[in-house]
Coordinates of N, CA, C and O in Angstrom, one line a residue:
X1 N 80.3 98.7 122.1 CA 80.0 98.5 120.7 C 78.6 98.7 120.4 O 78.2 99.2 119.4
X2 N 77.7 98.2 121.3 CA 76.3 98.3 121.1 C 75.9 99.8 121.0 O 75.1 100.1 120.1
X3 N 76.4 100.6 121.8 CA 76.1 102.0 121.8 C 76.5 102.6 120.4 O 75.8 103.4 119.8
X4 N 77.7 102.2 120.0 CA 78.2 102.8 118.7 C 77.3 102.3 117.5 O 77.1 103.1 116.6
X5 N 76.8 101.1 117.6 CA 76.0 100.6 116.6 C 74.7 101.4 116.4 O 74.1 101.4 115.3
X6 N 74.2 102.0 117.5 CA 73.0 102.8 117.4 C 73.1 104.0 116.5 O 72.1 104.5 116.0
X7 N 74.4 104.4 116.2 CA 74.6 105.5 115.2 C 74.1 105.2 113.9 O 73.6 106.1 113.2
X8 N 74.1 103.9 113.5 CA 73.5 103.5 112.2 C 72.0 103.9 112.1 O 71.6 104.5 111.2
X9 N 71.3 103.5 113.2 CA 69.8 103.8 113.2 C 69.6 105.3 113.3 O 68.7 105.8 112.6
X10 N 70.5 106.0 114.0 CA 70.3 107.5 114.1 C 70.5 108.1 112.7 O 69.7 109.0 112.3
X11 N 71.6 107.7 112.0 CA 71.8 108.4 110.7 C 70.8 108.0 109.7 O 70.3 108.8 108.9
X12 N 70.3 106.7 109.7 CA 69.3 106.3 108.8 C 67.9 107.0 109.0 O 67.1 107.1 108.1
X13 N 67.7 107.5 110.3 CA 66.5 108.3 110.5 C 66.7 109.7 110.1 O 65.7 110.5 110.3
X14 N 67.8 110.1 109.6 CA 68.1 111.4 109.1 C 68.7 112.4 110.1 O 68.9 113.6 109.8
X15 N 69.0 111.9 111.3 CA 69.6 112.8 112.3 C 71.1 112.7 112.3 O 71.8 112.1 113.1
X16 N 71.6 113.2 111.2 CA 73.1 113.1 110.9 C 74.0 113.8 111.9 O 75.1 113.3 112.1
X17 N 73.5 114.9 112.4 CA 74.4 115.6 113.4 C 74.6 114.7 114.6 O 75.7 114.6 115.2
X18 N 73.5 114.1 115.1 CA 73.6 113.3 116.3 C 74.4 112.0 116.0 O 75.2 111.6 116.8
X19 N 74.2 111.5 114.8 CA 75.0 110.3 114.4 C 76.5 110.6 114.4 O 77.3 109.9 114.8
X20 N 76.8 111.8 113.8 CA 78.2 112.2 113.7 C 78.8 112.3 115.1 O 79.9 111.9 115.3
X21 N 78.1 112.9 116.0 CA 78.7 113.0 117.4 C 79.0 111.6 118.0 O 80.0 111.4 118.6
X22 N 78.0 110.7 117.8 CA 78.2 109.4 118.4 C 79.3 108.6 117.6 O 80.2 108.1 118.3
X23 N 79.3 108.6 116.3 CA 80.3 107.9 115.5 C 81.7 108.5 115.8 O 82.7 107.8 115.9
X24 N 81.8 109.8 115.9 CA 83.1 110.4 116.2 C 83.7 110.0 117.5 O 84.9 109.6 117.6
X25 N 82.9 109.9 118.5 CA 83.3 109.4 119.8 C 83.8 108.0 119.7 O 84.8 107.6 120.3
X26 N 83.0 107.2 119.0 CA 83.3 105.8 118.9 C 84.6 105.6 118.0 O 85.4 104.7 118.3
X27 N 84.7 106.4 117.0 CA 85.9 106.3 116.2 C 87.2 106.6 117.0 O 88.2 106.0 116.9
X28 N 87.0 107.7 117.8 CA 88.2 108.1 118.6 C 88.5 107.0 119.6 O 89.7 106.9 120.1
X29 N 87.5 106.2 120.0 CA 87.8 105.1 120.9 C 88.3 103.9 120.2 O 88.7 102.9 120.9
X30 N 88.5 103.9 118.9 CA 89.1 102.8 118.2 C 88.2 101.9 117.4 O 88.7 100.9 116.8
X31 N 86.9 102.2 117.3 CA 86.0 101.3 116.6 C 86.1 101.7 115.1 O 85.6 102.7 114.7
X32 N 86.6 100.7 114.3 CA 86.8 101.0 112.9 C 85.5 101.1 112.1 O 85.4 101.9 111.2
X33 N 84.4 100.4 112.5 CA 83.2 100.6 111.9 C 82.7 102.0 112.0 O 82.1 102.6 111.0
X34 N 82.9 102.7 113.1 CA 82.5 104.1 113.3 C 83.4 105.0 112.4 O 82.9 106.0 111.9
X35 N 84.6 104.6 112.2 CA 85.5 105.4 111.3 C 85.0 105.3 109.9 O 85.0 106.4 109.2
X36 N 84.5 104.2 109.4 CA 84.0 104.1 108.0 C 82.7 104.9 107.9 O 82.4 105.5 106.9
X37 N 81.9 104.9 109.0 CA 80.7 105.8 109.0 C 81.1 107.2 109.0 O 80.4 108.1 108.3
X38 N 82.1 107.6 109.7 CA 82.5 109.0 109.7 C 82.9 109.4 108.3 O 82.6 110.5 107.8
X39 N 83.6 108.5 107.6 CA 84.0 108.8 106.2 C 82.8 109.0 105.4 O 82.7 109.9 104.5
X40 N 81.8 108.1 105.5 CA 80.5 108.3 104.8 C 79.9 109.6 105.0 O 79.4 110.3 104.1
X41 N 79.8 110.0 106.3 CA 79.2 111.3 106.6 C 80.0 112.5 106.0 O 79.4 113.4 105.4
X42 N 81.3 112.4 106.1 CA 82.1 113.5 105.5 C 82.1 113.5 104.0 O 82.1 114.6 103.4
X43 N 82.1 112.3 103.5 CA 82.1 112.2 102.0 C 80.8 112.7 101.3 O 80.7 112.9 100.2
X44 N 79.7 112.8 102.2 CA 78.4 113.2 101.6 C 77.9 114.4 102.2 O 76.7 114.8 102.0
X45 N 78.7 115.1 103.1 CA 78.2 116.3 103.7 C 77.0 116.1 104.6 O 76.2 117.0 104.7
X46 N 76.9 115.0 105.3 CA 75.8 114.7 106.2 C 76.2 115.1 107.6 O 77.1 114.6 108.2
X47 N 75.4 116.0 108.2 CA 75.7 116.4 109.6 C 76.9 117.3 109.7 O 77.4 117.6 110.8
X48 N 77.4 117.8 108.6 CA 78.6 118.6 108.5 C 78.9 119.0 107.1 O 78.0 118.8 106.2
X49 N 80.0 119.5 106.8 CA 80.3 119.9 105.4 C 80.9 118.8 104.6 O 81.5 117.8 105.2
X50 N 80.8 118.9 103.3 CA 81.4 117.9 102.4 C 82.9 118.0 102.6 O 83.4 119.1 102.4
X51 N 83.6 117.0 102.9 CA 85.0 117.0 103.2 C 85.7 115.7 102.7 O 85.9 114.8 103.5
X52 N 86.0 115.6 101.4 CA 86.6 114.4 101.0 C 88.0 114.1 101.6 O 88.4 112.9 101.7
X53 N 88.7 115.1 101.9 CA 90.0 114.9 102.5 C 89.9 114.2 103.9 O 90.6 113.3 104.2
X54 N 89.0 114.7 104.7 CA 88.8 114.1 106.0 C 88.2 112.7 105.9 O 88.5 111.8 106.6
X55 N 87.3 112.5 104.9 CA 86.7 111.2 104.6 C 87.8 110.2 104.3 O 87.8 109.1 104.9
X56 N 88.8 110.6 103.5 CA 89.9 109.7 103.1 C 90.7 109.4 104.4 O 91.2 108.3 104.5
X57 N 90.9 110.4 105.2 CA 91.7 110.2 106.5 C 91.0 109.1 107.4 O 91.7 108.3 108.0
X58 N 89.7 109.2 107.4 CA 89.0 108.2 108.2 C 89.1 106.8 107.6 O 89.4 105.8 108.3
X59 N 89.0 106.7 106.3 CA 89.2 105.4 105.6 C 90.6 104.9 105.9 O 90.8 103.7 106.1
X60 N 91.6 105.7 105.8 CA 93.0 105.3 106.0 C 93.2 104.8 107.4 O 93.9 103.8 107.7
X61 N 92.6 105.5 108.4 CA 92.7 105.1 109.8 C 92.1 103.7 110.0 O 92.8 102.9 110.6
X62 N 90.9 103.5 109.4 CA 90.3 102.2 109.6 C 91.1 101.1 108.9 O 91.3 100.0 109.4
X63 N 91.7 101.5 107.7 CA 92.5 100.5 106.9 C 93.8 100.2 107.7 O 94.1 99.0 107.8
X64 N 94.4 101.2 108.3 CA 95.6 100.9 109.1 C 95.4 100.0 110.3 O 96.3 99.3 110.8
X65 N 94.1 100.0 110.8 CA 93.8 99.2 111.9 C 93.2 97.8 111.5 O 92.8 97.0 112.3
X66 N 93.3 97.6 110.2 CA 93.0 96.2 109.7 C 91.6 96.0 109.2 O 91.2 94.9 108.9
X67 N 90.8 97.1 109.2 CA 89.4 96.9 108.8 C 89.2 96.7 107.3 O 89.7 97.6 106.5
X68 N 88.6 95.6 106.8 CA 88.5 95.3 105.4 C 87.7 96.4 104.6 O 88.1 96.8 103.5
X69 N 86.7 96.9 105.2 CA 85.9 98.0 104.6 C 86.8 99.3 104.5 O 86.8 99.9 103.4
X70 N 87.5 99.6 105.5 CA 88.4 100.7 105.5 C 89.5 100.5 104.4 O 89.8 101.5 103.6
X71 N 90.0 99.3 104.2 CA 91.0 99.1 103.2 C 90.3 99.2 101.8 O 90.9 99.9 100.9
X72 N 89.1 98.7 101.6 CA 88.5 98.8 100.3 C 88.2 100.3 100.0 O 88.5 100.8 98.9
X73 N 87.6 101.0 101.0 CA 87.3 102.4 100.7 C 88.5 103.3 100.5 O 88.5 104.1 99.6
X74 N 89.6 103.0 101.2 CA 90.8 103.8 101.0 C 91.4 103.4 99.7 O 91.9 104.3 99.0
X75 N 91.3 102.2 99.3 CA 91.7 101.8 97.9 C 91.0 102.6 96.8 O 91.6 103.1 95.9
X76 N 89.7 102.7 97.0 CA 88.9 103.5 96.1 C 89.3 104.9 96.1 O 89.4 105.6 95.0
X77 N 89.5 105.5 97.3 CA 90.0 106.9 97.4 C 91.3 107.1 96.6 O 91.4 108.1 95.8
X78 N 92.2 106.2 96.7 CA 93.5 106.3 96.0 C 93.3 106.1 94.5 O 93.9 106.9 93.7
X79 N 92.5 105.2 94.1 CA 92.3 104.9 92.7 C 91.7 106.1 92.0 O 92.0 106.4 90.8
X80 N 90.8 106.8 92.7 CA 90.1 108.0 92.2 C 90.8 109.3 92.4 O 90.6 110.3 91.7
X81 N 91.7 109.3 93.4 CA 92.3 110.6 93.8 C 91.3 111.4 94.5 O 91.3 112.6 94.4
X82 N 90.4 110.8 95.3 CA 89.4 111.5 96.0 C 89.8 111.7 97.4 O 89.8 110.7 98.2
X83 N 90.2 112.9 97.8 CA 90.6 113.2 99.1 C 92.1 112.9 99.4 O 92.6 113.3 100.4
X84 N 92.7 112.3 98.4 CA 94.2 112.0 98.5 C 94.7 112.0 97.1 O 94.0 112.0 96.1
X85 N 96.1 112.1 97.0 CA 96.7 112.0 95.7 C 96.4 110.7 95.0 O 96.4 109.7 95.6
X86 N 96.1 110.8 93.7 CA 95.7 109.6 92.9 C 97.0 108.7 92.8 O 98.1 109.1 92.5
X87 N 96.7 107.4 93.2 CA 97.8 106.4 93.1 C 97.1 105.0 92.9 O 96.7 104.3 93.8
X88 N 96.8 104.7 91.6 CA 96.1 103.5 91.3 C 96.7 102.3 91.7 O 96.1 101.3 92.2
X89 N 98.0 102.2 91.7 CA 98.7 101.0 92.1 C 98.6 100.7 93.6 O 98.3 99.6 94.0
X90 N 98.8 101.7 94.4 CA 98.6 101.6 95.8 C 97.2 101.3 96.1 O 96.9 100.5 97.0
X91 N 96.2 101.9 95.4 CA 94.8 101.7 95.6 C 94.5 100.2 95.4 O 93.7 99.6 96.1
X92 N 95.0 99.7 94.3 CA 94.8 98.2 94.0 C 95.3 97.3 95.1 O 94.7 96.3 95.4
X93 N 96.5 97.7 95.7 CA 97.0 96.9 96.8 C 96.1 96.9 98.0 O 95.9 95.9 98.6
X94 N 95.5 98.0 98.3 CA 94.5 98.1 99.4 C 93.3 97.2 99.0 O 92.7 96.5 99.9
X95 N 92.8 97.3 97.8 CA 91.7 96.5 97.4 C 92.0 95.0 97.5 O 91.2 94.2 98.0
X96 N 93.2 94.7 97.1 CA 93.7 93.3 97.2 C 93.7 92.8 98.6 O 93.3 91.6 98.9
X97 N 94.1 93.6 99.5 CA 94.1 93.3 100.9 C 92.7 93.0 101.4 O 92.5 92.1 102.2
X98 N 91.8 93.9 101.1 CA 90.4 93.7 101.5 C 89.8 92.4 100.9 O 89.1 91.7 101.6
X99 N 90.2 92.1 99.7 CA 89.7 90.9 99.1 C 90.3 89.7 99.8 O 89.6 88.7 100.1
X100 N 91.6 89.7 100.2 CA 92.2 88.6 101.0 C 91.5 88.5 102.3 O 91.5 87.4 102.9
X101 N 91.0 89.6 102.8 CA 90.3 89.6 104.1 C 88.9 89.0 104.0 O 88.2 88.8 105.0
X102 N 88.5 88.7 102.7 CA 87.2 88.1 102.5 C 86.1 89.1 102.1 O 84.9 88.7 102.0
X103 N 86.4 90.4 101.9 CA 85.4 91.3 101.5 C 84.9 91.1 100.0 O 85.7 91.2 99.1
X104 N 83.7 90.6 99.9 CA 83.2 90.2 98.6 C 83.2 91.3 97.6 O 83.5 91.0 96.4
X105 N 82.9 92.5 97.9 CA 82.9 93.6 96.9 C 84.3 93.9 96.4 O 84.4 94.3 95.3
X106 N 85.3 93.7 97.2 CA 86.7 93.8 96.8 C 87.0 92.7 95.8 O 87.6 93.0 94.7
X107 N 86.5 91.5 96.0 CA 86.7 90.4 95.0 C 86.0 90.8 93.7 O 86.5 90.5 92.6
X108 N 84.8 91.3 93.9 CA 84.1 91.7 92.7 C 84.8 92.7 91.8 O 84.8 92.6 90.6
X109 N 85.4 93.7 92.5 CA 86.2 94.7 91.8 C 87.4 94.1 91.1 O 87.7 94.4 90.0
X110 N 88.1 93.2 91.8 CA 89.2 92.5 91.2 C 88.7 91.7 89.9 O 89.4 91.8 88.9
X111 N 87.6 91.0 90.0 CA 87.1 90.2 88.9 C 86.7 91.1 87.7 O 86.7 90.6 86.6
X112 N 86.4 92.3 88.0 CA 86.1 93.3 86.9 C 87.3 94.0 86.4 O 87.1 95.0 85.7
X113 N 88.5 93.6 86.8 CA 89.7 94.2 86.3 C 89.9 95.6 86.9 O 90.5 96.5 86.2
X114 N 89.4 95.8 88.1 CA 89.5 97.1 88.8 C 88.7 98.2 88.1 O 89.1 99.4 88.3
X115 N 87.7 97.9 87.4 CA 86.8 98.9 86.7 C 85.9 99.5 87.8 O 85.0 98.8 88.3
X116 N 86.2 100.7 88.2 CA 85.5 101.3 89.3 C 84.0 101.4 89.1 O 83.2 101.4 90.0
X117 N 83.5 101.5 87.8 CA 82.1 101.5 87.6 C 81.4 100.2 88.0 O 80.2 100.2 88.2
X118 N 82.2 99.2 88.2 CA 81.6 97.9 88.6 C 81.0 98.0 90.0 O 79.9 97.4 90.3
X119 N 81.6 98.8 90.9 CA 81.2 98.9 92.3 C 80.5 100.2 92.6 O 79.7 100.3 93.6
X120 N 80.9 101.2 91.9 CA 80.3 102.6 92.1 C 80.0 103.2 90.8 O 80.7 104.1 90.4
X121 N 79.0 102.8 90.1 CA 78.7 103.3 88.7 C 78.6 104.8 88.7 O 77.9 105.4 89.6
X122 N 79.2 105.4 87.8 CA 79.2 106.9 87.6 C 79.6 107.8 88.8 O 79.4 109.0 88.8
X123 N 80.3 107.2 89.8 CA 80.7 108.0 90.9 C 81.7 109.1 90.5 O 81.6 110.2 91.1
X124 N 82.4 108.9 89.5 CA 83.4 109.9 89.1 C 82.7 111.1 88.4 O 83.3 112.1 88.2
X125 N 81.4 110.9 88.0 CA 80.6 112.0 87.4 C 79.7 112.7 88.3 O 79.0 113.6 87.9
X126 N 79.6 112.3 89.6 CA 78.8 112.9 90.5 C 79.3 114.3 90.8 O 80.5 114.5 90.9
X127 N 78.4 115.2 91.0 CA 78.7 116.6 91.4 C 78.1 116.7 92.8 O 77.0 116.4 93.1
X128 N 78.9 117.3 93.7 CA 78.4 117.5 95.0 C 77.5 118.7 95.0 O 77.7 119.7 94.5
X129 N 76.3 118.4 95.6 CA 75.3 119.5 95.9 C 74.8 119.3 97.3 O 74.3 118.2 97.6
X130 N 74.9 120.3 98.1 CA 74.4 120.2 99.5 C 72.9 119.8 99.5 O 72.1 120.2 98.6
X131 N 72.6 118.9 100.4 CA 71.2 118.4 100.5 C 70.3 119.4 101.2 O 69.1 119.4 101.0
X132 N 70.9 120.3 102.0 CA 70.1 121.2 102.8 C 70.7 122.6 102.7 O 71.8 122.9 102.5

């Protein structure tokens, strides 16, 4: 796990390709935190191409393994229809599970009546533009 955690520092230093290799190996080994980082990289085109479908698959995999952040992120994917078919009801269920697991941002979204702008303002208006 310590090795996998170094991926955070690698990606924060801008070496997204190297971080991607490390996180992918860790995700394949079952580390859910690495899965959520793979989603982040795919969802932002960092160290690879912008790929919301694959990002949602990583979120779902982490969620299926019980990771609260994975549940929250997959719930957002479903509510937005980002990388998966839009299903607001199922998305809310994932958010609710993350909140029951103690994830504060999930509780915040619940308290805001599931208004997505509460947790990711203007995300639905973002346009993807490659950074490089």
